[in-house]
Amino acid sequence: MKKIKSALISAYSKDGLDVIVKELDRLGVHLYSTGGTGDFIKKMGIGVTLVENITGYPSILGGRVKTLHPKVFGGILSRDNNESDVNDLARFEIPEYDLVLVDLYPFEVTVVQGGSHSEIIEKIDIGGISLIRAAAKNYNRVLVVSSSSCYDDLLKILKEQDGETTVEQREWFAAQAFNVSSHYDTAIFSYMNRNAKIPVFKQSVTANLPLRYGENPHQQASFYGDIDSLFEKLNGKDISYNNLLDIDAALSLIQEFSEPTFAILKHNNACGCASRASLLDAWKDALIADPVSAYGGILVANRPIDKACAEEINKLFFEVILAPGYGVDALELLKSKKNRIILKVKELKLPAVQFRSLLNGVAVQDRDAKLGGAGGFDTVTDKKPTEEEVTDLLFANRLVKHSKSNTIVLAKGGMLLAGGVGQTSRVDALKQAIAKAKSFNLSLEGAVMASDAFFPFADCVEIAREAGVNAVVEPGGSVRDQDSIDYCNKNNMTMIFTGIRHFKH
């Protein structure tokens, strides 16, 4: 056990600090502090020794240098079981500090708030981060408090243990301190690397959401990220790992549409989607494509849900619904199922860069943010698409972009008719889509087909034409593109090349 007899306090934010200071004063702890924090403590009517009175140097360089001195760091790093250290303290008249409390300059906040480059640089804390690291290293003797998030833990020790700490407690606080310091340095590096582009992978995410389990009940899982910035949870059970995967897919898909659109997803793939003048009509037509797969699915809309729409939606069992808003009556109705997860989507800004664990490392890539190449869409057949076909081809291409490869999407009239997803053969994906459309009595006459990648042979356009498809959109790029083009020309079909492949695994 180590008794806190002296404390060095240097805090940028003073929120919650007064309670700590009063408790330390009650215990008779000798307080040391820097300028601004020292003034704060003095105004409380509590005695404090300024660091400059220990070092013999005032704060210099506009406050850039305050604590960087042997009489500060010697008193933090000294080992009470080391005779040489004890002698040095006595020889140079260095006080020992048993508690070091620091609140760092708000670097990340300054970046987020759009501070100027000079303002951001000035918010890189030097003395504070050094105090934290020194105290954490010497946790065998020193207690370090590196964030206001640890104030409650400190207060508990001060009140319940009269300021005495165990080595296990000090080690826990030290771990918290290195978490703070490493996160702080990662944030600084990320900012400085915006232009330098040093090829390293560094991420530090402190927000943690424990999940019920992973993809399966025997797998543990957590989500790291500020999920509350994306949506507000209005109802339902805890979000699961699989829910998050589907939510990510749903939000990525719905961003593609500006007109009123409803989509239904299952295992990250759309099993229903429609764009209509009203959201209610969009819901009804989205459900037509595959009402079987829709059961237990994820629903997403890009318009607020009103009561009429909610009444129809409520007839289906589903896990999650996402929308930018809900009418009062609509929300009350949807909340009738206590486990149903209802999310209100906030302004959506998904990261421009994606990463995932692979083998013994991490793979990083830009988000797929394109639909067509620099030159736009290129009609490669003699027959040009009609205005209606262009609309449907664009609609289908948005869907195929967000479906698991190999994938084929069949659509007509702003509505998904069927999709073949996750197949090892593009022909199998097409056959799956055709079979699904037929199983729900959906006619493919006059439909369009979208493919996530080029056709290496003409077999897909042949099968599609036999099913009733009139127009095709695909990336192009096969050495045998001409085979598919020739077949389309001979059979009065339209084909468009986008120049952009959309593999999704």
XYZ file of C-alpha atoms in Angstrom:
505
model
C 0.000 0.000 0.000
C 1.176 3.511 -0.855
C -0.251 6.597 0.824
C -0.832 9.679 -1.317
C 0.991 12.471 0.499
C 1.699 14.770 -2.422
C 0.028 15.370 -5.786
C 1.086 17.142 -8.963
C -1.915 18.437 -10.902
C -1.882 19.885 -14.427
C -5.280 19.956 -16.125
C -6.395 21.745 -19.276
C -10.074 21.219 -18.495
C -11.097 21.962 -14.942
C -14.447 20.129 -15.174
C -14.832 17.865 -12.154
C -11.450 18.858 -10.790
C -12.804 20.795 -7.803
C -14.218 17.641 -6.193
C -10.844 15.902 -6.508
C -8.948 18.862 -5.092
C -11.271 19.162 -2.093
C -10.893 15.479 -1.280
C -7.104 15.662 -1.557
C -7.119 18.692 0.720
C -9.281 16.828 3.246
C -6.640 14.103 3.366
C -3.868 16.639 3.926
C -2.194 15.985 0.582
C 0.416 18.583 -0.428
C -0.629 19.982 -3.801
C 1.726 21.071 -6.569
C 0.490 22.588 -9.789
C 1.187 24.630 -12.901
C 0.008 28.182 -13.627
C -3.609 27.914 -14.792
C -4.432 24.932 -12.619
C -2.643 26.561 -9.672
C -4.814 29.655 -10.034
C -7.912 27.443 -10.120
C -6.901 25.742 -6.863
C -6.029 29.049 -5.176
C -9.465 30.445 -6.041
C -10.928 27.488 -4.157
C -9.108 28.752 -1.071
C -6.831 25.729 -0.952
C -3.052 25.927 -0.584
C -0.903 24.931 -3.548
C 2.800 25.105 -4.446
C 3.468 26.287 -7.991
C 5.907 24.205 -10.008
C 7.925 27.307 -10.904
C 8.725 27.752 -7.213
C 10.236 24.254 -7.216
C 12.157 24.514 -10.489
C 13.213 28.136 -10.186
C 11.969 28.752 -13.727
C 8.702 30.397 -14.734
C 6.511 29.110 -17.551
C 8.362 30.122 -20.743
C 7.868 30.193 -24.519
C 4.242 31.199 -24.190
C 3.472 28.242 -21.937
C 5.195 25.630 -24.091
C 7.603 24.782 -21.275
C 6.324 24.506 -17.713
C 7.078 21.109 -16.197
C 9.994 19.806 -18.270
C 12.579 19.943 -15.480
C 14.548 17.406 -13.357
C 12.894 18.696 -10.186
C 9.565 17.613 -11.627
C 10.427 14.394 -13.410
C 12.937 13.356 -10.766
C 10.156 13.467 -8.188
C 7.952 11.294 -10.403
C 10.463 8.709 -11.602
C 12.327 8.189 -8.320
C 12.208 4.708 -6.771
C 11.800 4.680 -2.996
C 13.554 1.305 -2.752
C 16.617 2.550 -4.622
C 19.242 4.151 -2.377
C 20.830 6.121 -5.208
C 17.470 7.621 -6.167
C 16.746 8.584 -2.565
C 20.162 10.237 -2.236
C 19.635 12.185 -5.479
C 16.327 13.542 -4.249
C 17.942 14.744 -1.041
C 20.995 16.142 -2.784
C 19.038 18.212 -5.332
C 16.109 19.013 -3.035
C 13.538 17.296 -5.265
C 10.094 16.623 -3.772
C 8.431 13.272 -4.399
C 5.028 13.144 -6.057
C 2.753 10.246 -5.145
C -0.107 11.237 -7.442
C 0.141 12.783 -10.908
C -3.134 14.044 -12.399
C -3.151 15.363 -15.961
C -5.788 16.451 -18.458
C -4.217 16.888 -21.889
C -4.661 19.674 -24.427
C -7.746 18.842 -26.591
C -5.919 17.969 -29.793
C -8.648 15.805 -31.358
C -11.393 18.289 -30.521
C -9.428 21.087 -32.179
C -9.051 19.003 -35.356
C -12.741 18.066 -35.431
C -13.799 21.680 -34.874
C -11.779 22.740 -37.906
C -9.014 24.652 -36.168
C -6.263 26.197 -38.246
C -3.039 24.283 -38.708
C -1.214 26.517 -36.217
C -4.020 26.110 -33.654
C -3.907 22.345 -34.050
C -0.136 22.202 -33.668
C -0.309 24.284 -30.482
C -2.716 21.730 -29.033
C -0.061 18.990 -29.180
C 0.619 18.486 -25.483
C 4.296 17.941 -24.613
C 4.659 18.388 -20.871
C 1.377 16.684 -20.008
C 2.006 13.589 -22.087
C 5.511 13.352 -20.615
C 4.129 13.550 -17.076
C 1.658 10.764 -17.860
C 4.285 8.456 -19.314
C 6.734 9.055 -16.472
C 4.133 8.438 -13.763
C 2.761 5.365 -15.534
C 6.231 3.900 -15.890
C 6.781 4.301 -12.157
C 3.393 2.840 -11.132
C 5.161 0.786 -8.472
C 5.190 3.977 -6.414
C 3.140 6.615 -8.248
C -0.578 6.755 -9.018
C -1.301 8.370 -12.408
C -4.675 9.785 -13.424
C -4.562 10.567 -17.125
C -8.148 11.468 -17.934
C -11.275 12.863 -16.322
C -12.893 9.510 -17.137
C -10.831 8.113 -14.232
C -11.922 10.746 -11.702
C -14.660 8.566 -10.212
C -12.192 5.723 -9.681
C -9.775 8.105 -7.995
C -12.513 9.546 -5.757
C -13.473 6.061 -4.621
C -9.881 5.434 -3.530
C -9.644 8.778 -1.765
C -12.909 8.292 0.110
C -12.924 4.570 0.819
C -9.200 3.945 1.252
C -8.137 7.329 2.631
C -5.786 7.862 -0.271
C -3.958 4.538 0.031
C -3.494 2.495 -3.143
C -2.470 -1.047 -3.937
C 0.074 -1.852 -6.617
C -2.720 -3.571 -8.583
C -4.723 -0.359 -8.569
C -1.731 1.710 -9.617
C -0.973 -0.731 -12.436
C -4.585 -0.453 -13.655
C -4.329 3.341 -13.714
C -0.974 3.018 -15.531
C -2.598 0.856 -18.209
C -5.303 3.502 -18.597
C -2.570 6.122 -18.905
C -0.736 4.325 -21.696
C -4.084 3.882 -23.431
C -4.571 7.654 -23.258
C -1.026 8.454 -24.400
C -1.002 5.973 -27.280
C -4.407 7.160 -28.495
C -3.246 10.769 -28.283
C -0.103 10.044 -30.293
C -2.081 8.089 -32.894
C -4.428 11.045 -33.361
C -1.449 13.366 -33.862
C 0.170 10.967 -36.313
C -3.048 10.612 -38.304
C -3.251 14.373 -38.659
C 0.417 14.777 -39.594
C 0.204 11.848 -42.018
C -2.621 13.362 -44.038
C -0.001 14.707 -46.453
C 3.040 12.593 -45.631
C 1.195 9.348 -46.517
C 3.625 7.150 -44.590
C 2.492 3.574 -45.423
C 1.625 2.290 -41.954
C -1.621 1.118 -40.387
C -2.512 2.930 -37.174
C -5.970 3.089 -35.658
C -7.011 3.929 -32.121
C -10.691 3.682 -31.254
C -11.628 3.990 -27.596
C -15.443 3.830 -27.873
C -16.404 0.229 -27.121
C -19.788 -1.470 -27.504
C -19.834 -5.039 -26.109
C -21.966 -7.298 -28.322
C -24.016 -10.299 -27.235
C -21.772 -12.521 -29.340
C -20.099 -12.688 -32.739
C -21.399 -14.300 -35.909
C -22.242 -17.338 -33.781
C -23.090 -17.698 -30.069
C -19.748 -19.322 -29.232
C -17.785 -16.291 -30.540
C -17.138 -13.236 -28.349
C -17.404 -9.842 -30.012
C -17.248 -6.084 -29.508
C -17.725 -3.065 -31.749
C -15.191 -0.240 -31.569
C -16.481 3.049 -32.903
C -18.783 5.978 -32.218
C -21.991 4.240 -33.248
C -24.132 6.913 -31.569
C -22.939 9.442 -34.141
C -24.637 7.439 -36.912
C -28.061 6.762 -35.462
C -30.282 6.992 -32.410
C -31.676 3.744 -31.033
C -35.382 4.201 -30.304
C -36.385 0.663 -29.410
C -35.330 -2.950 -29.242
C -32.824 -5.401 -27.902
C -29.060 -4.963 -27.971
C -27.577 -4.780 -31.448
C -25.708 -7.942 -32.430
C -22.604 -8.518 -34.543
C -24.707 -9.807 -37.444
C -27.087 -6.859 -37.054
C -24.129 -4.504 -37.474
C -23.001 -6.242 -40.659
C -26.490 -5.911 -42.117
C -26.841 -2.313 -40.907
C -23.556 -1.413 -42.597
C -24.730 -3.007 -45.851
C -28.130 -1.310 -45.596
C -26.735 2.174 -45.010
C -24.164 1.776 -47.774
C -26.908 0.747 -50.217
C -29.514 3.359 -49.365
C -26.979 6.152 -49.859
C -27.069 5.389 -53.579
C -30.668 6.579 -53.978
C -32.116 10.103 -53.966
C -35.748 9.256 -54.816
C -38.002 7.643 -52.151
C -36.584 4.138 -51.772
C -37.139 1.144 -49.523
C -34.769 -1.822 -49.350
C -34.923 -5.142 -47.524
C -31.657 -6.934 -46.779
C -30.781 -10.400 -45.602
C -27.207 -11.505 -44.892
C -25.863 -8.218 -46.326
C -27.675 -8.592 -49.676
C -30.798 -6.845 -50.921
C -33.683 -9.279 -51.335
C -36.072 -6.437 -52.104
C -35.723 -2.844 -53.250
C -37.908 -0.316 -55.011
C -37.938 3.400 -55.781
C -41.337 5.068 -56.049
C -43.061 8.419 -55.740
C -44.210 7.465 -52.234
C -42.399 5.456 -49.589
C -45.470 3.290 -49.012
C -45.482 2.188 -52.653
C -41.726 1.637 -52.468
C -42.239 -0.681 -49.474
C -44.996 -2.680 -51.161
C -42.962 -3.251 -54.317
C -39.754 -3.982 -52.422
C -41.542 -6.773 -50.579
C -42.829 -8.366 -53.797
C -39.386 -9.498 -54.952
C -38.838 -12.021 -52.146
C -41.307 -11.981 -49.236
C -39.825 -15.239 -47.948
C -36.296 -13.868 -47.471
C -37.727 -10.619 -46.124
C -38.858 -12.460 -42.993
C -36.388 -11.588 -40.221
C -34.594 -9.118 -42.460
C -33.235 -5.587 -42.165
C -35.372 -2.723 -43.503
C -33.948 0.606 -44.608
C -35.620 3.712 -46.056
C -34.381 7.121 -47.100
C -37.544 8.964 -46.087
C -39.345 9.256 -42.716
C -41.821 6.476 -41.914
C -45.433 7.613 -41.535
C -48.310 5.722 -39.944
C -49.678 4.291 -43.207
C -46.278 2.883 -44.083
C -45.742 1.578 -40.553
C -49.054 -0.279 -40.654
C -47.921 -2.253 -43.696
C -44.405 -2.806 -42.397
C -45.728 -4.027 -39.073
C -47.336 -7.025 -40.780
C -43.851 -8.500 -41.336
C -41.464 -9.877 -38.735
C -38.136 -8.101 -39.090
C -35.058 -7.558 -36.929
C -34.057 -3.946 -37.622
C -35.474 -0.876 -39.334
C -33.485 2.230 -40.254
C -34.963 5.523 -41.421
C -34.233 9.254 -41.080
C -37.340 9.707 -38.965
C -40.627 8.282 -37.721
C -44.040 9.853 -37.221
C -45.320 9.750 -33.641
C -48.082 7.247 -34.486
C -45.731 5.240 -36.699
C -43.150 4.917 -33.964
C -45.725 3.886 -31.387
C -46.949 1.154 -33.702
C -43.487 -0.137 -34.600
C -42.502 -0.204 -30.915
C -45.272 -2.709 -30.227
C -42.608 -5.417 -30.608
C -40.235 -4.851 -27.690
C -37.261 -6.634 -29.297
C -37.585 -4.888 -32.663
C -34.580 -2.625 -33.199
C -35.655 0.814 -34.426
C -32.883 3.174 -35.489
C -33.185 6.806 -36.477
C -30.405 7.579 -38.933
C -28.510 10.812 -38.406
C -26.493 12.621 -41.062
C -24.583 9.741 -42.591
C -20.878 10.057 -43.379
C -19.274 6.659 -43.762
C -15.443 6.510 -43.785
C -13.729 6.873 -47.144
C -11.328 4.051 -46.233
C -12.247 0.479 -45.258
C -10.123 -2.139 -43.549
C -10.523 -5.751 -42.457
C -8.376 -8.369 -40.772
C -6.782 -10.853 -43.154
C -4.388 -13.682 -42.281
C -1.971 -12.153 -39.761
C -2.530 -8.558 -40.795
C -4.955 -5.925 -42.040
C -6.008 -5.070 -45.591
C -6.935 -1.454 -46.355
C -8.798 -0.091 -49.357
C -10.755 2.952 -50.521
C -14.518 2.621 -50.249
C -16.150 1.762 -53.586
C -17.647 5.166 -54.291
C -18.033 4.941 -58.082
C -20.752 3.708 -60.374
C -19.255 4.413 -63.793
C -15.865 5.268 -65.260
C -14.487 8.704 -65.986
C -16.215 8.689 -69.367
C -19.562 7.668 -67.959
C -21.628 4.830 -69.417
C -20.834 3.646 -72.930
C -23.479 2.045 -75.133
C -21.612 -0.639 -77.098
C -24.506 -2.103 -79.080
C -26.307 -0.844 -82.163
C -29.518 -0.457 -80.205
C -29.560 2.454 -77.790
C -31.416 2.154 -74.470
C -34.750 3.860 -74.010
C -35.169 6.442 -71.270
C -36.983 3.851 -69.136
C -34.205 1.321 -69.701
C -31.544 3.841 -68.711
C -33.369 4.459 -65.433
C -33.644 0.732 -64.758
C -30.031 0.048 -65.733
C -28.821 2.699 -63.299
C -31.106 1.268 -60.596
C -29.839 -2.280 -61.176
C -26.225 -1.151 -61.268
C -26.588 0.485 -57.849
C -27.954 -2.769 -56.461
C -25.345 -5.016 -58.026
C -22.598 -2.818 -56.581
C -23.794 -3.714 -53.080
C -24.396 -7.442 -53.620
C -21.985 -10.278 -52.853
C -19.993 -11.551 -55.835
C -20.527 -13.257 -58.151
C -23.808 -11.458 -58.555
C -26.499 -10.718 -61.109
C -29.406 -8.322 -60.562
C -32.628 -8.344 -62.598
C -34.825 -5.252 -62.366
C -37.681 -3.453 -64.074
C -39.624 -0.297 -63.407
C -37.437 0.847 -60.528
C -37.893 -2.436 -58.702
C -35.660 -5.388 -57.909
C -37.165 -8.490 -59.505
C -34.517 -10.946 -58.351
C -30.851 -11.270 -57.538
C -28.375 -14.096 -57.711
C -25.647 -13.501 -55.141
C -22.510 -15.097 -53.751
C -22.127 -17.682 -56.509
C -18.866 -19.191 -57.732
C -20.148 -18.908 -61.321
C -21.752 -15.884 -62.964
C -23.960 -18.247 -64.948
C -25.132 -19.825 -61.683
C -25.860 -16.366 -60.278
C -28.019 -15.572 -63.308
C -29.839 -18.896 -63.170
C -30.482 -18.360 -59.457
C -31.979 -14.928 -60.151
C -34.195 -16.230 -62.946
C -35.399 -19.140 -60.830
C -36.203 -16.830 -57.927
C -38.194 -14.440 -60.122
C -40.198 -17.339 -61.522
C -40.860 -18.733 -58.033
C -42.663 -15.490 -57.140
C -44.417 -15.241 -60.530
C -42.489 -12.139 -61.560
C -42.247 -11.641 -65.300
C -38.818 -10.829 -66.719
C -40.146 -9.596 -70.046
C -38.563 -6.215 -70.682
C -36.328 -6.480 -67.608
C -32.727 -5.305 -67.394
C -29.719 -7.225 -66.103
C -26.728 -5.883 -64.163
C -23.505 -7.782 -63.505
C -20.783 -6.890 -61.019
C -18.051 -7.981 -63.452
C -17.574 -8.636 -67.171
C -18.905 -11.663 -69.043
C -16.043 -13.899 -70.214
C -18.438 -15.589 -72.635
C -21.754 -14.776 -74.302
C -23.625 -17.448 -72.299
C -25.055 -15.023 -69.731
C -26.593 -12.653 -72.282
C -27.997 -15.681 -74.140
C -29.672 -17.047 -70.993
C -30.910 -13.579 -70.025
C -32.446 -12.965 -73.447
C -34.271 -16.274 -73.328
C -35.744 -15.190 -69.968
C -36.989 -11.886 -71.400
C -34.185 -9.416 -70.610
C -33.818 -6.582 -73.126
C -30.943 -4.514 -71.731
C -27.682 -5.275 -69.954
C -25.220 -3.215 -67.915
C -21.773 -4.576 -67.052
C -18.215 -3.275 -66.610
C -16.790 -4.665 -69.839
C -13.111 -5.501 -70.114
C -13.148 -9.134 -71.226
C -10.989 -10.176 -74.161
C -14.195 -11.715 -75.501
C -16.480 -8.719 -74.967
C -17.278 -8.734 -78.659
C -18.967 -12.146 -78.368
C -21.546 -10.697 -75.975
C -21.911 -7.518 -78.027
C -22.479 -9.498 -81.227
C -25.146 -11.628 -79.585
C -26.939 -8.525 -78.316
C -26.842 -6.933 -81.774
C -28.266 -10.065 -83.393
C -31.071 -10.256 -80.824
C -32.070 -6.585 -80.639
C -30.657 -6.099 -77.129
C -28.988 -3.086 -75.566
C -25.674 -3.370 -73.708
C -23.918 -0.681 -71.711
C -20.350 -0.786 -70.373
C -19.624 1.148 -67.177
C -15.866 0.644 -67.084
C -16.063 -0.069 -63.341
C -16.075 -3.515 -61.761
C -17.918 -4.004 -58.465
C -16.587 -7.137 -56.828
C -17.798 -7.466 -53.245
C -16.598 -10.225 -50.950
